[in-house]
Every structure is written in structure tokens, then in C-alpha cells.
Coordinates of C-alpha atoms in Angstrom, one line a residue:
M16 CA 0.0 0.0 0.0
Q17 CA 2.8 2.4 0.9
V18 CA 4.6 1.6 -2.4
G19 CA 1.4 2.5 -4.3
I20 CA 1.1 5.8 -2.6
A21 CA 4.8 6.6 -3.4
H22 CA 4.3 5.7 -7.1
A23 CA 1.3 8.0 -7.2
V24 CA 3.1 11.0 -5.6
G25 CA 6.1 10.5 -8.0
G26 CA 3.8 10.4 -11.0
L27 CA 2.1 13.7 -9.9
L28 CA 5.4 15.5 -9.5
F29 CA 6.5 14.3 -12.9
I30 CA 3.3 15.7 -14.5
L31 CA 3.8 19.1 -12.7
L32 CA 7.4 19.3 -14.0
I33 CA 6.4 18.7 -17.6
A34 CA 3.6 21.3 -17.4
G35 CA 6.0 23.9 -15.9
G36 CA 8.5 23.4 -18.7
A37 CA 5.9 23.8 -21.4
F38 CA 4.7 27.0 -19.8
S39 CA 8.3 28.5 -19.7
V40 CA 9.0 27.6 -23.4
G41 CA 5.7 29.1 -24.5
S42 CA 6.4 32.4 -22.6
K43 CA 9.9 32.6 -24.3
W44 CA 8.5 32.1 -27.8
S45 CA 5.8 34.7 -27.1
H46 CA 8.4 37.3 -26.0
E47 CA 10.6 36.7 -29.1
E48 CA 7.6 36.9 -31.4
S49 CA 6.6 40.2 -29.8
H50 CA 10.1 41.7 -30.1
T51 CA 10.3 40.6 -33.8
A52 CA 7.0 42.2 -34.5
S53 CA 8.0 45.4 -32.7
A54 CA 11.3 45.7 -34.7
A55 CA 9.5 45.1 -38.0
S56 CA 7.0 47.9 -37.1
T57 CA 9.8 50.3 -36.3
Q58 CA 11.5 49.6 -39.6
E59 CA 8.3 50.2 -41.4
E60 CA 7.8 53.5 -39.6
E61 CA 11.4 54.7 -40.4
G62 CA 10.9 53.7 -44.1
A63 CA 7.7 55.6 -44.2
V64 CA 9.4 58.7 -42.7
A65 CA 12.3 58.5 -45.2
S66 CA 10.0 58.0 -48.1
S67 CA 7.9 61.0 -46.9
T68 CA 11.1 63.1 -46.6
E69 CA 12.2 62.2 -50.2
E70 CA 8.7 63.0 -51.5
D71 CA 8.8 66.4 -49.7
S72 CA 12.2 67.2 -51.1
S73 CA 11.1 66.2 -54.6
E74 CA 8.0 68.3 -54.3
T75 CA 10.0 71.3 -53.1
A76 CA 12.4 71.0 -56.1
A77 CA 9.4 70.6 -58.5
Q78 CA 7.6 73.6 -57.0
R79 CA 10.5 76.0 -57.4
E80 CA 9.8 78.7 -60.0
L81 CA 12.3 78.8 -62.9
Y82 CA 13.7 82.1 -64.4
D83 CA 15.4 82.7 -67.7
V84 CA 19.2 83.2 -67.6
V85 CA 20.1 86.5 -69.3
K86 CA 23.8 86.5 -68.8
V87 CA 26.7 84.9 -66.9
I88 CA 28.8 87.8 -65.7
D89 CA 31.6 85.8 -64.1
G90 CA 32.0 82.7 -61.9
D91 CA 29.8 83.9 -59.0
T92 CA 27.5 86.5 -60.6
I93 CA 24.6 86.1 -63.2
T94 CA 21.7 88.1 -64.5
I95 CA 18.2 86.6 -64.7
K96 CA 14.8 87.8 -66.0
L97 CA 12.8 88.3 -62.8
G98 CA 9.3 89.6 -63.5
E99 CA 9.4 92.5 -65.9
K100 CA 13.1 93.4 -65.3
N101 CA 16.6 91.9 -65.2
E102 CA 18.1 91.2 -61.8
T103 CA 21.8 90.6 -61.0
I104 CA 22.2 87.6 -58.7
R105 CA 25.3 87.2 -56.5
L106 CA 25.7 83.6 -55.5
I107 CA 25.9 83.1 -51.7
G108 CA 28.8 81.3 -50.0
L109 CA 31.5 81.3 -52.7
D110 CA 34.0 83.5 -54.4
T111 CA 35.6 83.0 -57.7
P112 CA 38.7 84.7 -59.3
E113 CA 37.9 88.0 -60.9
T114 CA 37.6 88.6 -64.7
N115 CA 36.0 92.0 -64.9
D116 CA 37.5 94.0 -62.0
P117 CA 39.9 96.7 -63.4
R118 CA 41.7 96.9 -60.0
T119 CA 42.9 93.3 -60.2
G120 CA 42.7 92.4 -63.9
V121 CA 41.9 88.8 -65.0
Q122 CA 43.0 86.5 -62.1
C123 CA 44.2 83.0 -62.4
F124 CA 41.3 80.5 -63.0
G125 CA 38.8 83.3 -63.4
K126 CA 38.0 82.4 -67.0
E127 CA 37.8 78.7 -66.2
A128 CA 35.3 79.4 -63.4
T129 CA 33.1 81.5 -65.7
A130 CA 33.2 78.9 -68.4
K131 CA 32.3 76.2 -65.9
L132 CA 29.3 78.1 -64.6
K133 CA 28.1 78.7 -68.2
S134 CA 28.3 74.9 -68.9
V135 CA 26.2 73.8 -65.9
I136 CA 23.7 76.6 -65.3
G137 CA 21.6 76.0 -68.4
K138 CA 19.0 78.3 -69.8
R139 CA 16.7 78.5 -66.7
V140 CA 17.4 78.5 -63.0
A141 CA 15.6 78.5 -59.7
I142 CA 16.8 80.7 -56.8
E143 CA 16.6 80.3 -53.0
K144 CA 17.1 83.3 -50.7
D145 CA 18.7 83.2 -47.2
A146 CA 17.1 85.5 -44.6
G147 CA 20.2 85.3 -42.5
E148 CA 22.3 87.0 -45.3
G149 CA 19.8 89.7 -46.2
E150 CA 18.2 90.3 -49.6
R151 CA 20.9 92.4 -51.3
D152 CA 24.6 93.3 -51.1
K153 CA 26.1 96.8 -51.1
Y154 CA 26.1 96.8 -54.9
D155 CA 22.3 96.2 -54.9
R156 CA 22.6 92.6 -56.2
L157 CA 20.2 89.9 -55.1
L158 CA 21.8 87.3 -52.8
A159 CA 20.7 83.7 -53.5
Y160 CA 21.5 80.1 -53.9
V161 CA 21.1 79.0 -57.6
Y162 CA 19.7 75.7 -58.8
S163 CA 19.9 74.4 -62.3
E164 CA 16.7 73.1 -64.0
E165 CA 17.8 69.6 -63.0
G166 CA 18.0 70.6 -59.3
L167 CA 21.8 70.9 -59.1
L168 CA 22.9 73.4 -56.3
V169 CA 25.3 75.4 -58.4
N170 CA 27.0 77.2 -55.5
K171 CA 28.2 74.0 -53.9
Y172 CA 29.1 72.3 -57.2
L173 CA 31.6 75.0 -58.1
I174 CA 33.3 74.7 -54.8
E175 CA 33.5 71.0 -54.7
Q176 CA 34.9 70.9 -58.3
G177 CA 37.6 73.4 -57.4
Y178 CA 36.4 76.4 -59.4
A179 CA 35.6 78.6 -56.4
Y180 CA 36.5 79.3 -52.8
E181 CA 34.1 78.9 -49.9
Y182 CA 33.3 82.5 -48.8
T183 CA 31.6 83.7 -45.6
Y184 CA 31.0 87.4 -46.0
D185 CA 29.8 88.4 -42.6
D186 CA 27.3 86.1 -40.9
P187 CA 27.1 82.2 -41.2
Y188 CA 24.7 81.1 -44.0
K189 CA 22.4 78.2 -44.4
Y190 CA 24.7 75.8 -46.2
Q191 CA 28.0 77.0 -44.7
K192 CA 28.9 73.6 -43.2
E193 CA 28.3 71.7 -46.5
F194 CA 30.2 74.3 -48.5
K195 CA 33.2 74.2 -46.2
A196 CA 33.3 70.4 -46.4
A197 CA 33.1 70.6 -50.2
Q198 CA 36.2 72.9 -50.2
V199 CA 38.1 70.5 -47.9
D200 CA 37.3 67.6 -50.3
A201 CA 38.3 69.6 -53.4
K202 CA 41.6 70.7 -51.9
A203 CA 42.4 67.1 -50.7
K204 CA 41.7 65.7 -54.2
Q205 CA 43.5 68.7 -55.9
R206 CA 40.7 69.6 -58.1
G207 CA 40.6 72.7 -60.3
L208 CA 42.5 75.7 -58.8
W209 CA 43.8 73.4 -56.0
A210 CA 45.8 71.3 -58.5
P211 CA 49.6 71.6 -58.3
N212 CA 50.9 74.6 -60.3
A213 CA 47.4 75.6 -61.4
C214 CA 48.1 79.1 -60.3
P215 CA 51.9 79.5 -59.9
E216 CA 53.1 82.5 -58.1
P217 CA 55.1 85.0 -60.2
K218 CA 58.8 84.8 -59.8
K219 CA 60.3 87.6 -57.7
A220 CA 63.6 89.4 -58.7
A221 CA 66.5 88.3 -56.5
P222 CA 67.8 91.1 -54.2
A223 CA 71.0 92.8 -55.3
T224 CA 74.1 91.7 -53.4
K225 CA 77.6 93.2 -53.2
A226 CA 79.1 90.5 -55.4
S227 CA 76.4 91.1 -58.1
V228 CA 77.0 94.8 -58.1
Q229 CA 80.8 94.3 -58.5
T230 CA 80.2 91.8 -61.3
A231 CA 78.0 94.3 -63.1
A232 CA 80.6 97.1 -62.6
A233 CA 83.4 94.9 -64.0
A234 CA 81.3 94.2 -67.1
V235 CA 81.2 98.0 -68.0
V236 CA 83.8 98.6 -70.8
V237 CA 85.7 101.9 -70.6
P238 CA 86.9 103.1 -74.0
E239 CA 90.7 103.5 -74.2
V240 CA 91.9 107.1 -74.8
K241 CA 95.0 107.3 -77.0
P242 CA 97.6 110.1 -76.3
E243 CA 98.0 112.6 -79.1
P244 CA 101.4 112.5 -81.0
E245 CA 104.0 115.1 -79.8
N246 CA 105.0 116.3 -83.3
K247 CA 101.6 117.5 -84.3
V248 CA 101.4 119.7 -87.4
E249 CA 99.7 122.9 -86.5
E250 CA 96.5 123.3 -88.5
K251 CA 95.9 126.4 -90.4
K252 CA 93.0 128.5 -89.0
P253 CA 90.5 129.5 -91.6
E254 CA 90.4 133.1 -92.5
P255 CA 87.4 135.0 -91.1
E256 CA 84.6 135.5 -93.5
P257 CA 83.5 139.1 -94.2
E258 CA 80.8 140.3 -91.9
K259 CA 77.3 140.2 -93.4
P260 CA 75.0 143.1 -93.0
K261 CA 72.9 142.8 -90.0
E262 CA 69.3 142.1 -90.6
E263 CA 66.7 144.0 -88.8
P264 CA 65.0 141.9 -86.2
K265 CA 61.6 140.7 -87.3
Q266 CA 58.7 141.7 -85.3
K267 CA 57.5 138.8 -83.1
E268 CA 54.1 137.5 -83.9
P269 CA 51.7 137.8 -81.1
E270 CA 51.5 134.6 -79.1
P271 CA 48.1 132.9 -79.0
E272 CA 46.3 133.4 -75.8
P273 CA 46.2 130.3 -73.7
E274 CA 43.0 128.4 -73.9
D275 CA 40.9 128.1 -70.9
E276 CA 41.9 125.1 -68.9
E277 CA 39.4 122.4 -68.4
E278 CA 37.2 123.0 -65.4
Q279 CA 38.5 121.1 -62.4
P280 CA 35.9 119.7 -60.0
S281 CA 35.8 121.6 -56.7
G282 CA 33.4 121.7 -53.8
S283 CA 30.3 122.2 -56.0
Y284 CA 29.9 119.9 -58.9
T285 CA 28.0 120.1 -62.2
C286 CA 25.6 117.1 -62.4
S287 CA 23.4 118.2 -65.3
S288 CA 25.9 117.4 -68.1
N289 CA 29.1 115.5 -68.8
K290 CA 31.8 117.9 -67.4
Y291 CA 34.4 115.5 -66.0
N292 CA 36.1 112.2 -66.6
C293 CA 38.5 110.1 -64.6
T294 CA 41.6 112.1 -65.7
H295 CA 40.2 115.1 -63.7
F296 CA 40.8 113.4 -60.4
K297 CA 44.0 112.5 -58.5
T298 CA 42.4 109.8 -56.4
Q299 CA 39.5 107.3 -56.6
A300 CA 38.0 108.9 -53.5
E301 CA 37.6 112.3 -55.3
A302 CA 35.9 110.7 -58.2
Q303 CA 33.7 108.6 -55.9
E304 CA 32.6 111.9 -54.1
V305 CA 31.5 113.5 -57.4
F306 CA 29.8 110.2 -58.5
D307 CA 27.9 109.9 -55.2
Q308 CA 26.8 113.6 -55.1
C309 CA 25.5 113.4 -58.6
G310 CA 23.2 110.5 -57.8
G311 CA 25.5 107.5 -58.2
A312 CA 24.5 104.9 -60.8
D313 CA 21.1 106.5 -61.4
N314 CA 22.7 109.7 -62.7
D315 CA 26.2 108.8 -63.9
V316 CA 26.3 111.7 -66.4
H317 CA 30.1 111.8 -66.3
K318 CA 30.5 108.1 -67.1
L319 CA 32.7 107.5 -64.1
D320 CA 31.4 103.9 -63.4
N321 CA 31.8 102.0 -66.7
N322 CA 31.2 98.5 -65.3
K323 CA 28.2 99.6 -63.2
D324 CA 29.5 98.2 -59.9
G325 CA 28.9 101.3 -57.9
E326 CA 32.6 102.3 -57.7
A327 CA 33.9 105.3 -59.8
C328 CA 37.2 105.4 -61.6
E329 CA 38.6 102.2 -60.1
S330 CA 41.8 102.5 -61.9
L331 CA 42.8 105.6 -59.8
P332 CA 44.9 105.1 -56.6

């Protein structure tokens, strides 16, 4: 009888152990399935967000208004047809070598930068302004990022291809971080103007030394002076010619009166007609004063600002 009871208790314990193991395994499977389902849901949400971002970016690019390109002035300045008038656009965040500035002349890689801009900009562009940079610069040019019709950000492209320098004028701008990184990459890969010997520095004349001065002095040939012979035959002096009758002095013709000198600009300036040009001024500051007092670019009657950049007689010191 005792043996039977022992067998019964052992059987009951065995059944309880089997049931407990099954419950533990089932809980583990349930937890893993829940975790897998949660991860899949997170991935779907991230994919949906990324897809939404791409769609928003695509819609933004498609919604940009396109404007006709009138002229490419140089590597960082263009003119577009904006409404009923032409507007000059200065590209934000970059600077290219000059091609039209009389103060510097054509700088190295200036022509290449202008040609590159012409090749990528196309016939129509979109523009994006930056509130942090203001609407216009001191020359009244619109400040903007320029996109080609295909959506290429031209400002950044010129920097990363080595045709322009990253340029922060005063305050940080929207794409400053990306533009600076583009310049680091172009410089590291020696693209464009960063290539070896792309813009070699002009050779400087070696300073004069004592040895070089002595060498130059030794090279000067002094002609030899031969002594005259002692037994020199005395030359006969020519007989004096008879004096000619003195002619009466002719009356001097009256000298022409000097013409009035050209009017020099003074404290008060004539702004109603073309009175002066750049040769009337000794400095650029004097010419700029006349230019500004006569109304600047809106009334440049004296033609002191030929390139229309707001600065008069830039060739003067």
C-alpha cells in the first residue's frame, strides 16, 4: 500500500514538471515573437518617414519657379529675368577669381570658373534666398542660392569641383557647413584651382648683393683714350669771313592766348551734363565723391562707373 502511494506521488510530481517546462517555453516564444513584430513595425515607420522626406524634397524641387538666364557675368554672378526686369544675382557662399575688375585684372582660374558656370547653369534656373544673409549686397545685387533646371545646387558644385573658394562674407549662412566640407574635399583631391601649379606665383627678382654689383661694374667697358702725338702739325686756321650786314630783327608775332583750362571739379559739382572724366581726379576717392553727389549709378552723367558696380574710376589710386 505504501509503495502504491509513493508511485502516485512521484507520477504527480512528474506531470507538474512537464507542465511547468511547457509554460516556460511558451512564454519565451511569445516574448521573441513580440520583439520581432516590434522591430518590424519600427523599420516600417522609419521607411515611411524616409519616403515622406524624399517626397517632400522632390515636391520642393518641382515647385521652385524657374527664371530665364540672361547673362553669366563671371563665376559667381549672373543676370536673370525676374518679372518685368533683369536682376543681377550674387551667389551666396562662394567667391571665384575676378575677370572684370579693373583693379585686379583677370585673375588665375577666373576664365575657367566663368566657363564652368556657363556649362552647368543651363537656360533656366531657380533661386533660394537666405534670410540670414539679407536680400541684397552693397552693390544692390540679389543674394541667392542658384539651382539648375535639373536641381543641381550650383553654388556647392563650383566649390567641390575646385572652381571657387568657400566665402563667408559676414554672418554664417544656411549651407555653410556643407560648402566648407566641399572645399576640404576639393583641396584634398587637388581639383581645379587646387591642382599643383594651377596658379603658380610670379617669380620675384633676386635682391642685389655686393658681389652682383661688383660683377656688373666689371662688365662695363671703358673706352681707351690714346695720347696725341708730340709732333703735331699745326693746323691752319680758316680766314674769317666778311661780316654780313645785320638784318633787322623781325617783329614777333603775337603769341596765341592760352585756352581756358578744363574745369576742375571743386566743392560744388555740375551734375546736369558731362563735365568731368577720370583724368580730372587724382584719387579714386575724389571721383567717388562726385559720382555719389550726382546721384550714383542712377545719374552717372560723367560716365565714371563704366562697369556699373557702384565704384567710380577704379583705376585711380
